Structures are given as structure tokens and as C-alpha cells.
């Protein structure tokens, strides 16, 4: 007897098969689409492996325990669906949890019925059965100074096509994407889109974890599958013991659908807004000036900061953040950890600088790298070994830094005391929390696997962040890790701003700005705008345009600039504030497709019901014309700069034709209504 379980949210409809085999998720569609007629790929909803119950394959599908799971019941409560399955020989019980948001959020809970135990080596957060793998996968490389580099590949080019007669065996190849260690986005983004090549259907996902993760596409005899997971033994040296009293919960993932790439990223944008925990202070969305990029670069002093503070206030910045080095007597890298202001950098005390920020009505901010202690920091000897990540009883050290273990009460007390002191003493209203040191596979403290120790630390970090914001409700926190090496929605569901790169070249930053909304909300995407005095007007404008379609993160030697240059900055901030009025309702689209790293023309549209903003970058010298296939708007006007100069635009039957007649690279922002 086969039953179908249909469960719907306002946006999505899911169909599960309930029979004498494992539960299977066979359809994820838009709620408005009619149901029925879905093929059953035979793919279990949950894949799970354990010590003594492996399955001789690199991929995580086809597990013996996953095949032996059997439906034991389901429960719907409000916006949540829970599907329970059990495996009789081990006593394993798994519960798949689905939570309705703008899309669907899902995870898996595991425990043991009775007195036994099981050492899990992989457990999926979600597995979706696919009718076929005749599709294109959109995924993104993400590395320091070269973030958000999206590309597409045909899945069939990776998966061998032998699933048909007369072959009797199925290839066990997989198209896998994996994130490693504590930099969740240090090489790849935990985000993907699968676009069917024969029907107008696309499936999008993100894995919401601030540590290791894995997803893979594969094919079985009956069809394809998409598997989403946190850490595993094969990829991350992870395993965990579960008993009746020690359950385990996987990392959450989100799922959305659409008809094409842009509609999926619009749906992911709505989902990110739905899962984000917001506080009243998050509504403020200030313009932040930071002294690092193309400016002080980790060498702040009173003498250097005071004129910068005056200039930032003059152009209209709301917050002023002092970046790295404010605590250092000399080199700042391996002395981090004590977080006391430098006496040599600030002869009259840091308070003199902070008071100047307050005097101008700006909110002061500080850079902090909370999770590390430099080997030359006095606090390294004061804290016990238990406060640090260890392997075989020895502290993990990475490039002259020890790594704090946020499970440790001593580590948390040290950081809580630091944050509370800086807020109370100086009135700090903004922290740039950086993270420049990776953990490796983790810690084996307390007898855990390396991967489980890291997972527990990752989750303790999130708990620590929650505690800070509960104690300091008016504090805003930027998420930074060497730019965007931890740009995930475990962190971003709770923090205010995301630094999108450390890239110092405006021409290269253009593709980062344009692609960022595929991974992070526009209202959280902190794009550096660092105009350089003495450059041409077009170069100056180009650097400012990079910041406008998101959260403009201002830097540069403002105190050295000419009146004309300062007026351009004020004009850019005015244009940016207009975007901010609508930003939390806009969704991204890419009229020319997701940008490649070397594209000559780049276009990003932030689209709303009444107003849209179109950012355009031309990164080559000399005249050029491009046609953007976008619908004709009732009104189009220059947004920044308000004078298009040597640029022109006109509507044709094919869309909007834009010509850049400048002899050098240039950028513009248009407003469409």
C-alpha cells in the first residue's frame, strides 16, 4: 500500500511517498502548481551511515541504514512538519523536520530507542529525489579577494550516463561540492541552483552552518538525488555517538524553487529574510566609515584618525569603525587577545579618539578578532589550556595564533568581559568581528572526533553571539573573516552586516558587488567604496558605484580629498540612502547573467514592485554598447551620478540599449519606475 503525504507552505508544496520502504521526498514545487504525476526516484529522505554499517562508496547516498529506515508516523504543528522513521536492527530513530518560511527549512534529528548506541559517520540534513539529472548546476568558488565567482556546469558532464539497458549496474559517481574547516566559505559557497534543461523548473538551496558542509548530486537506477549535509567522516573527520540520552541534530538547510536562476535567487532572498533574527537596531542601516581599506591598513594612531573622523563626519557617515591595530604595540598580528588600547598609538588614550567620534554625532566602532589569541599576547599564558582548541592535549596554533574553544567557560568569560568593557567604557555601538585563522579539521578534546569537536565549537560561537546581542540590544556586529570566508546563514541569520571582500582594486570589486546578492541579502552586503584622491573622475565614480547597490562601506583618505571629490562622495551617499529606503523589499536579478570574473560588462538589478535600481559597470576602455533584455519601464533616470556624462540609453523592442562612450572603464546606477 502506497500513500502520498502532501504538505504545503504559502510558497512551496512537498510530496512524500509513505509505503513499506523508507520515506521519500519525490516533489518540491511552487504551491500554485498542480500536484500529481511525479515519478518516484526511490531515493530515501534520509541517508545515514555508522561505524559497522558502512556502504563501500565515496558518495553518501545508497546507505544501508538509509534503505532500512521505515515510516513510524508524522506530526503537523502550525508551520512545522515532523516525519519519524525507525531502523529496527540498531534502534535508530530519525526525525526529519520541515519548517515553513518563505521557502522550506529542514534538518534531521537522530537518537536511539532503548539501551544501545550508534557511532554515526554521516547523516544528511535533507535528500531530495530528482526525476532526472539532465540539468545545469550553478555554484560558486569563493576565495580571499576573489569572492562570489559563479559558474555553471552540465551535471551529465560529471555523472556518467550508463543508467539504461543493457547495463545492470549504476555508476557511483557524484557531482560534489564541499566546504572545509572553520571557514565555511573559504573555497566554495554552501549555495547552489539546479536548473532543469527540459522544463521551466529550478531548485535552489543553502546550507546554514558556520563550519564544514557538503552537498552532492548523483544518480541511482530510478533517478537522481540532491543530498545536503553538514560535516561527515569522509570529508571532515566527523563522527558522533548517539544514544537515547544523547541525540544529535544536523545543521539546517533551506530549499526553494523557481522557473530559472533569477527566480530562485529571488526566492532565496525572501527565505534569508524570513530566517533572519532582527532587532529594532537592525532597522537603522547606517553608513559605516572604516579606516582599513586603501587607508590605514591596520596602523591607526591618534594623529592619523582625528582628521579622518572629521572628514567622515563632513561627508555624512553615521558610524566610524577603527580597524585592526588599535591594541598593538608594533605588529598587530600575533599580539591579539588582550584587547587593551595601545599607549604608543594613543598617547592621550583611546578615549580622545572615541570622544571625537561622539562629538560629531557618529557611533564609534572597533575591530575585534575574538576567536584567537596571539602567541605573544599576555593573555595566552593567563588562560588555561581548556580555553583553547586542542589536539592530543596540545593547543592548536595557526600562524602564530592560538584558537579559543567557545565551549570553554574560561574562553567565554574572557570574551564577554572584553566586549562588555569596551561597550561600557567607550560607548562602542559597532564591532567588526574578524576571523583570519582557520581551525583545521577541529579538536579532539573531551574524546570527540575532530569534526564533532569543531561542530560543537561552531554552535557555541553562535550561542555566544546571541548572548552578546541580548545584553547589548543596540550593538551592531559586522561578520568578517578575511573578507567573506565565513559568509553563511548560521552567522548572517543573527549578525547585521557582511563584509563581501578584502579586494583593493575597484575594477575587480565590481564583479564581487554584482554577484554578492546570490549569497547574501542586499541589505547585509557590505561593499567597500574606497575612492582614491587624485584618480580620474570616472575612476572615482567607479569606486563609489561598487558600494551603492547594497550597504556602502566607506573608506579612503577623505581628509586628503579635493572639494570636488568630497562632493562626489556626498552625492554617492545621498543616492545610496535612497536605495536603502527600498533595499529590504528588493530582490536581485542579473540581466546579463551572473558575472564572470573577467566580464567586460556587468549588470545587477535590484528589483521591486514600484522601483528598481540597475547598476552597470563597463570594465574596458573605449566606447561600447550593450543591450539588456529587461522590460520597458514607465520612467528611467540617472541615479548616480545624476549626470550620465558620456553614457546614453534608449529603449528598443529588444530591451534597454546602453552605450558607454568613456575612454576608460566607468560605472553608472540607473533608477527605474
PDB file of N, CA, C and O in Angstrom, residues 245-300:
ATOM      1  N   UNK A 245      19.818   9.040  25.382  1.00  0.00           N
ATOM      2  CA  UNK A 245      20.014  10.258  26.164  1.00  0.00           C
ATOM      3  C   UNK A 245      20.907  11.279  25.469  1.00  0.00           C
ATOM      4  O   UNK A 245      21.048  12.404  25.951  1.00  0.00           O
ATOM      5  N   UNK A 246      21.543  10.896  24.365  1.00  0.00           N
ATOM      6  CA  UNK A 246      22.425  11.808  23.636  1.00  0.00           C
ATOM      7  C   UNK A 246      21.983  11.878  22.172  1.00  0.00           C
ATOM      8  O   UNK A 246      22.560  11.221  21.307  1.00  0.00           O
ATOM      9  N   UNK A 247      20.965  12.646  21.881  1.00  0.00           N
ATOM     10  CA  UNK A 247      20.524  12.793  20.492  1.00  0.00           C
ATOM     11  C   UNK A 247      21.475  13.701  19.721  1.00  0.00           C
ATOM     12  O   UNK A 247      22.337  14.369  20.302  1.00  0.00           O
ATOM     13  N   UNK A 248      21.313  13.710  18.431  1.00  0.00           N
ATOM     14  CA  UNK A 248      22.115  14.590  17.576  1.00  0.00           C
ATOM     15  C   UNK A 248      21.204  15.256  16.562  1.00  0.00           C
ATOM     16  O   UNK A 248      20.296  14.630  16.010  1.00  0.00           O
ATOM     17  N   UNK A 249      21.464  16.539  16.293  1.00  0.00           N
ATOM     18  CA  UNK A 249      20.711  17.300  15.301  1.00  0.00           C
ATOM     19  C   UNK A 249      21.669  17.829  14.239  1.00  0.00           C
ATOM     20  O   UNK A 249      22.709  18.409  14.564  1.00  0.00           O
ATOM     21  N   UNK A 250      21.329  17.640  12.978  1.00  0.00           N
ATOM     22  CA  UNK A 250      22.179  18.104  11.882  1.00  0.00           C
ATOM     23  C   UNK A 250      22.063  19.618  11.736  1.00  0.00           C
ATOM     24  O   UNK A 250      21.239  20.278  12.369  1.00  0.00           O
ATOM     25  N   UNK A 251      22.893  20.169  10.860  1.00  0.00           N
ATOM     26  CA  UNK A 251      22.808  21.600  10.555  1.00  0.00           C
ATOM     27  C   UNK A 251      21.576  21.828   9.675  1.00  0.00           C
ATOM     28  O   UNK A 251      21.174  20.962   8.896  1.00  0.00           O
ATOM     29  N   UNK A 252      20.933  22.995   9.786  1.00  0.00           N
ATOM     30  CA  UNK A 252      19.753  23.263   8.962  1.00  0.00           C
ATOM     31  C   UNK A 252      20.124  23.639   7.532  1.00  0.00           C
ATOM     32  O   UNK A 252      21.223  24.127   7.263  1.00  0.00           O
ATOM     33  N   UNK A 253      19.186  23.397   6.631  1.00  0.00           N
ATOM     34  CA  UNK A 253      19.330  23.783   5.228  1.00  0.00           C
ATOM     35  C   UNK A 253      18.021  24.423   4.773  1.00  0.00           C
ATOM     36  O   UNK A 253      16.975  24.216   5.380  1.00  0.00           O
ATOM     37  N   UNK A 254      18.116  25.217   3.717  1.00  0.00           N
ATOM     38  CA  UNK A 254      16.920  25.830   3.138  1.00  0.00           C
ATOM     39  C   UNK A 254      16.767  25.399   1.695  1.00  0.00           C
ATOM     40  O   UNK A 254      17.753  25.180   0.977  1.00  0.00           O
ATOM     41  N   UNK A 255      15.498  25.313   1.265  1.00  0.00           N
ATOM     42  CA  UNK A 255      15.154  24.846  -0.070  1.00  0.00           C
ATOM     43  C   UNK A 255      14.117  25.790  -0.665  1.00  0.00           C
ATOM     44  O   UNK A 255      13.164  26.178   0.015  1.00  0.00           O
ATOM     45  N   UNK A 256      14.320  26.165  -1.941  1.00  0.00           N
ATOM     46  CA  UNK A 256      13.358  26.998  -2.664  1.00  0.00           C
ATOM     47  C   UNK A 256      13.256  26.475  -4.087  1.00  0.00           C
ATOM     48  O   UNK A 256      14.106  25.701  -4.548  1.00  0.00           O
ATOM     49  N   UNK A 257      12.235  26.909  -4.814  1.00  0.00           N
ATOM     50  CA  UNK A 257      12.089  26.550  -6.223  1.00  0.00           C
ATOM     51  C   UNK A 257      11.732  27.784  -7.029  1.00  0.00           C
ATOM     52  O   UNK A 257      11.298  28.805  -6.492  1.00  0.00           O
ATOM     53  N   UNK A 258      11.915  27.678  -8.338  1.00  0.00           N
ATOM     54  CA  UNK A 258      11.553  28.740  -9.266  1.00  0.00           C
ATOM     55  C   UNK A 258      11.520  28.178 -10.664  1.00  0.00           C
ATOM     56  O   UNK A 258      11.555  26.959 -10.869  1.00  0.00           O
ATOM     57  N   UNK A 259      11.482  29.069 -11.634  1.00  0.00           N
ATOM     58  CA  UNK A 259      11.455  28.646 -13.033  1.00  0.00           C
ATOM     59  C   UNK A 259      12.798  28.816 -13.723  1.00  0.00           C
ATOM     60  O   UNK A 259      13.029  28.250 -14.785  1.00  0.00           O
ATOM     61  N   UNK A 260      13.676  29.651 -13.127  1.00  0.00           N
ATOM     62  CA  UNK A 260      15.001  29.885 -13.703  1.00  0.00           C
ATOM     63  C   UNK A 260      15.929  30.381 -12.603  1.00  0.00           C
ATOM     64  O   UNK A 260      15.544  30.444 -11.428  1.00  0.00           O
ATOM     65  N   UNK A 261      17.150  30.744 -12.975  1.00  0.00           N
ATOM     66  CA  UNK A 261      18.151  31.139 -11.991  1.00  0.00           C
ATOM     67  C   UNK A 261      17.713  32.370 -11.208  1.00  0.00           C
ATOM     68  O   UNK A 261      17.773  32.406  -9.972  1.00  0.00           O
ATOM     69  N   UNK A 262      17.275  33.417 -11.910  1.00  0.00           N
ATOM     70  CA  UNK A 262      16.915  34.649 -11.218  1.00  0.00           C
ATOM     71  C   UNK A 262      15.750  34.445 -10.259  1.00  0.00           C
ATOM     72  O   UNK A 262      15.741  34.994  -9.149  1.00  0.00           O
ATOM     73  N   UNK A 263      14.742  33.663 -10.664  1.00  0.00           N
ATOM     74  CA  UNK A 263      13.597  33.457  -9.774  1.00  0.00           C
ATOM     75  C   UNK A 263      13.987  32.660  -8.540  1.00  0.00           C
ATOM     76  O   UNK A 263      13.449  32.879  -7.452  1.00  0.00           O
ATOM     77  N   UNK A 264      14.950  31.753  -8.667  1.00  0.00           N
ATOM     78  CA  UNK A 264      15.419  31.006  -7.497  1.00  0.00           C
ATOM     79  C   UNK A 264      16.177  31.915  -6.544  1.00  0.00           C
ATOM     80  O   UNK A 264      15.988  31.864  -5.322  1.00  0.00           O
ATOM     81  N   UNK A 265      17.038  32.780  -7.073  1.00  0.00           N
ATOM     82  CA  UNK A 265      17.766  33.680  -6.179  1.00  0.00           C
ATOM     83  C   UNK A 265      16.835  34.705  -5.538  1.00  0.00           C
ATOM     84  O   UNK A 265      17.067  35.139  -4.406  1.00  0.00           O
ATOM     85  N   UNK A 266      15.768  35.089  -6.239  1.00  0.00           N
ATOM     86  CA  UNK A 266      14.759  35.936  -5.602  1.00  0.00           C
ATOM     87  C   UNK A 266      14.089  35.188  -4.452  1.00  0.00           C
ATOM     88  O   UNK A 266      13.852  35.758  -3.376  1.00  0.00           O
ATOM     89  N   UNK A 267      13.793  33.903  -4.664  1.00  0.00           N
ATOM     90  CA  UNK A 267      13.185  33.098  -3.600  1.00  0.00           C
ATOM     91  C   UNK A 267      14.148  32.898  -2.440  1.00  0.00           C
ATOM     92  O   UNK A 267      13.751  32.941  -1.267  1.00  0.00           O
ATOM     93  N   UNK A 268      15.435  32.675  -2.729  1.00  0.00           N
ATOM     94  CA  UNK A 268      16.424  32.555  -1.659  1.00  0.00           C
ATOM     95  C   UNK A 268      16.552  33.862  -0.879  1.00  0.00           C
ATOM     96  O   UNK A 268      16.759  33.850   0.344  1.00  0.00           O
ATOM     97  N   UNK A 269      16.435  34.982  -1.568  1.00  0.00           N
ATOM     98  CA  UNK A 269      16.468  36.280  -0.887  1.00  0.00           C
ATOM     99  C   UNK A 269      15.316  36.389   0.102  1.00  0.00           C
ATOM    100  O   UNK A 269      15.501  36.807   1.253  1.00  0.00           O
ATOM    101  N   UNK A 270      14.123  35.990  -0.322  1.00  0.00           N
ATOM    102  CA  UNK A 270      12.971  36.029   0.589  1.00  0.00           C
ATOM    103  C   UNK A 270      13.143  35.052   1.749  1.00  0.00           C
ATOM    104  O   UNK A 270      12.755  35.346   2.890  1.00  0.00           O
ATOM    105  N   UNK A 271      13.723  33.887   1.475  1.00  0.00           N
ATOM    106  CA  UNK A 271      13.962  32.910   2.537  1.00  0.00           C
ATOM    107  C   UNK A 271      14.971  33.443   3.558  1.00  0.00           C
ATOM    108  O   UNK A 271      14.802  33.269   4.773  1.00  0.00           O
ATOM    109  N   UNK A 272      16.038  34.075   3.079  1.00  0.00           N
ATOM    110  CA  UNK A 272      17.028  34.636   4.003  1.00  0.00           C
ATOM    111  C   UNK A 272      16.402  35.699   4.895  1.00  0.00           C
ATOM    112  O   UNK A 272      16.728  35.786   6.083  1.00  0.00           O
ATOM    113  N   UNK A 273      15.529  36.500   4.332  1.00  0.00           N
ATOM    114  CA  UNK A 273      14.843  37.494   5.165  1.00  0.00           C
ATOM    115  C   UNK A 273      13.941  36.822   6.191  1.00  0.00           C
ATOM    116  O   UNK A 273      13.805  37.303   7.314  1.00  0.00           O
ATOM    117  N   UNK A 274      13.348  35.702   5.808  1.00  0.00           N
ATOM    118  CA  UNK A 274      12.422  35.018   6.716  1.00  0.00           C
ATOM    119  C   UNK A 274      13.142  34.355   7.881  1.00  0.00           C
ATOM    120  O   UNK A 274      12.590  34.267   8.980  1.00  0.00           O
ATOM    121  N   UNK A 275      14.373  33.857   7.672  1.00  0.00           N
ATOM    122  CA  UNK A 275      15.070  33.162   8.752  1.00  0.00           C
ATOM    123  C   UNK A 275      15.948  34.099   9.565  1.00  0.00           C
ATOM    124  O   UNK A 275      16.490  33.696  10.601  1.00  0.00           O
ATOM    125  N   UNK A 276      16.090  35.323   9.140  1.00  0.00           N
ATOM    126  CA  UNK A 276      16.969  36.257   9.844  1.00  0.00           C
ATOM    127  C   UNK A 276      16.317  36.748  11.132  1.00  0.00           C
ATOM    128  O   UNK A 276      15.158  37.163  11.142  1.00  0.00           O
ATOM    129  N   UNK A 277      17.065  36.706  12.231  1.00  0.00           N
ATOM    130  CA  UNK A 277      16.591  37.251  13.501  1.00  0.00           C
ATOM    131  C   UNK A 277      16.919  38.736  13.540  1.00  0.00           C
ATOM    132  O   UNK A 277      18.089  39.124  13.544  1.00  0.00           O
ATOM    133  N   UNK A 278      15.899  39.559  13.575  1.00  0.00           N
ATOM    134  CA  UNK A 278      16.093  41.009  13.522  1.00  0.00           C
ATOM    135  C   UNK A 278      15.766  41.638  14.863  1.00  0.00           C
ATOM    136  O   UNK A 278      14.874  41.192  15.582  1.00  0.00           O
ATOM    137  N   UNK A 279      16.507  42.695  15.155  1.00  0.00           N
ATOM    138  CA  UNK A 279      16.250  43.501  16.345  1.00  0.00           C
ATOM    139  C   UNK A 279      15.917  44.909  15.883  1.00  0.00           C
ATOM    140  O   UNK A 279      16.231  45.293  14.748  1.00  0.00           O
ATOM    141  N   UNK A 280      15.305  45.731  16.714  1.00  0.00           N
ATOM    142  CA  UNK A 280      14.988  47.105  16.289  1.00  0.00           C
ATOM    143  C   UNK A 280      16.196  47.868  15.760  1.00  0.00           C
ATOM    144  O   UNK A 280      16.075  48.643  14.801  1.00  0.00           O
ATOM    145  N   UNK A 281      17.392  47.651  16.333  1.00  0.00           N
ATOM    146  CA  UNK A 281      18.570  48.390  15.886  1.00  0.00           C
ATOM    147  C   UNK A 281      18.947  48.036  14.454  1.00  0.00           C
ATOM    148  O   UNK A 281      19.562  48.833  13.739  1.00  0.00           O
ATOM    149  N   UNK A 282      18.561  46.833  13.986  1.00  0.00           N
ATOM    150  CA  UNK A 282      18.883  46.442  12.615  1.00  0.00           C
ATOM    151  C   UNK A 282      18.161  47.301  11.584  1.00  0.00           C
ATOM    152  O   UNK A 282      18.560  47.329  10.413  1.00  0.00           O
ATOM    153  N   UNK A 283      17.092  47.974  11.999  1.00  0.00           N
ATOM    154  CA  UNK A 283      16.370  48.838  11.070  1.00  0.00           C
ATOM    155  C   UNK A 283      17.168  50.079  10.700  1.00  0.00           C
ATOM    156  O   UNK A 283      16.855  50.757   9.723  1.00  0.00           O
ATOM    157  N   UNK A 284      18.198  50.400  11.481  1.00  0.00           N
ATOM    158  CA  UNK A 284      18.892  51.673  11.281  1.00  0.00           C
ATOM    159  C   UNK A 284      19.694  51.697   9.988  1.00  0.00           C
ATOM    160  O   UNK A 284      19.750  52.699   9.297  1.00  0.00           O
ATOM    161  N   UNK A 285      20.386  50.643   9.658  1.00  0.00           N
ATOM    162  CA  UNK A 285      21.198  50.521   8.435  1.00  0.00           C
ATOM    163  C   UNK A 285      22.074  51.752   8.192  1.00  0.00           C
ATOM    164  O   UNK A 285      21.923  52.471   7.209  1.00  0.00           O
ATOM    165  N   UNK A 286      23.020  52.006   9.096  1.00  0.00           N
ATOM    166  CA  UNK A 286      23.861  53.197   8.958  1.00  0.00           C
ATOM    167  C   UNK A 286      24.907  53.049   7.861  1.00  0.00           C
ATOM    168  O   UNK A 286      25.270  51.942   7.454  1.00  0.00           O
ATOM    169  N   UNK A 287      25.422  54.181   7.403  1.00  0.00           N
ATOM    170  CA  UNK A 287      26.615  54.202   6.566  1.00  0.00           C
ATOM    171  C   UNK A 287      27.822  54.179   7.501  1.00  0.00           C
ATOM    172  O   UNK A 287      27.981  55.047   8.353  1.00  0.00           O
ATOM    173  N   UNK A 288      28.658  53.168   7.345  1.00  0.00           N
ATOM    174  CA  UNK A 288      29.810  52.977   8.215  1.00  0.00           C
ATOM    175  C   UNK A 288      31.074  53.398   7.473  1.00  0.00           C
ATOM    176  O   UNK A 288      31.313  52.981   6.335  1.00  0.00           O
ATOM    177  N   UNK A 289      31.891  54.242   8.126  1.00  0.00           N
ATOM    178  CA  UNK A 289      33.243  54.500   7.631  1.00  0.00           C
ATOM    179  C   UNK A 289      34.196  53.610   8.410  1.00  0.00           C
ATOM    180  O   UNK A 289      34.142  53.534   9.635  1.00  0.00           O
ATOM    181  N   UNK A 290      35.088  52.925   7.676  1.00  0.00           N
ATOM    182  CA  UNK A 290      36.098  52.061   8.289  1.00  0.00           C
ATOM    183  C   UNK A 290      37.465  52.507   7.774  1.00  0.00           C
ATOM    184  O   UNK A 290      37.636  52.749   6.582  1.00  0.00           O
ATOM    185  N   UNK A 291      38.449  52.582   8.679  1.00  0.00           N
ATOM    186  CA  UNK A 291      39.741  53.183   8.321  1.00  0.00           C
ATOM    187  C   UNK A 291      40.715  52.227   7.643  1.00  0.00           C
ATOM    188  O   UNK A 291      41.872  52.583   7.412  1.00  0.00           O
ATOM    189  N   UNK A 292      40.290  50.993   7.303  1.00  0.00           N
ATOM    190  CA  UNK A 292      41.257  49.993   6.834  1.00  0.00           C
ATOM    191  C   UNK A 292      41.557  50.080   5.347  1.00  0.00           C
ATOM    192  O   UNK A 292      42.665  50.373   4.927  1.00  0.00           O
ATOM    193  N   UNK A 293      40.551  49.824   4.517  1.00  0.00           N
ATOM    194  CA  UNK A 293      40.791  49.523   3.111  1.00  0.00           C
ATOM    195  C   UNK A 293      41.345  50.735   2.352  1.00  0.00           C
ATOM    196  O   UNK A 293      40.746  51.808   2.323  1.00  0.00           O
ATOM    197  N   UNK A 294      42.504  50.525   1.734  1.00  0.00           N
ATOM    198  CA  UNK A 294      43.178  51.582   0.978  1.00  0.00           C
ATOM    199  C   UNK A 294      43.430  52.828   1.824  1.00  0.00           C
ATOM    200  O   UNK A 294      43.530  53.934   1.296  1.00  0.00           O
ATOM    201  N   UNK A 295      43.508  52.658   3.157  1.00  0.00           N
ATOM    202  CA  UNK A 295      43.673  53.818   4.032  1.00  0.00           C
ATOM    203  C   UNK A 295      44.750  53.499   5.077  1.00  0.00           C
ATOM    204  O   UNK A 295      45.921  53.467   4.747  1.00  0.00           O
ATOM    205  N   UNK A 296      44.392  53.198   6.309  1.00  0.00           N
ATOM    206  CA  UNK A 296      45.392  52.981   7.356  1.00  0.00           C
ATOM    207  C   UNK A 296      45.913  51.552   7.387  1.00  0.00           C
ATOM    208  O   UNK A 296      46.995  51.300   7.931  1.00  0.00           O
ATOM    209  N   UNK A 297      45.148  50.603   6.909  1.00  0.00           N
ATOM    210  CA  UNK A 297      45.614  49.220   6.738  1.00  0.00           C
ATOM    211  C   UNK A 297      46.233  48.645   8.014  1.00  0.00           C
ATOM    212  O   UNK A 297      47.309  48.063   8.014  1.00  0.00           O
ATOM    213  N   UNK A 298      45.512  48.814   9.132  1.00  0.00           N
ATOM    214  CA  UNK A 298      45.957  48.211  10.383  1.00  0.00           C
ATOM    215  C   UNK A 298      46.993  49.019  11.140  1.00  0.00           C
ATOM    216  O   UNK A 298      47.662  48.471  12.024  1.00  0.00           O
ATOM    217  N   UNK A 299      47.119  50.302  10.844  1.00  0.00           N
ATOM    218  CA  UNK A 299      48.105  51.144  11.524  1.00  0.00           C
ATOM    219  C   UNK A 299      47.458  52.442  12.025  1.00  0.00           C
ATOM    220  O   UNK A 299      47.869  53.543  11.655  1.00  0.00           O
ATOM    221  N   UNK A 300      46.433  52.337  12.879  1.00  0.00           N
ATOM    222  CA  UNK A 300      45.760  53.550  13.355  1.00  0.00           C
ATOM    223  C   UNK A 300      46.552  54.234  14.472  1.00  0.00           C
ATOM    224  O   UNK A 300      47.166  53.572  15.307  1.00  0.00           O
TER     225      UNK A 300
END
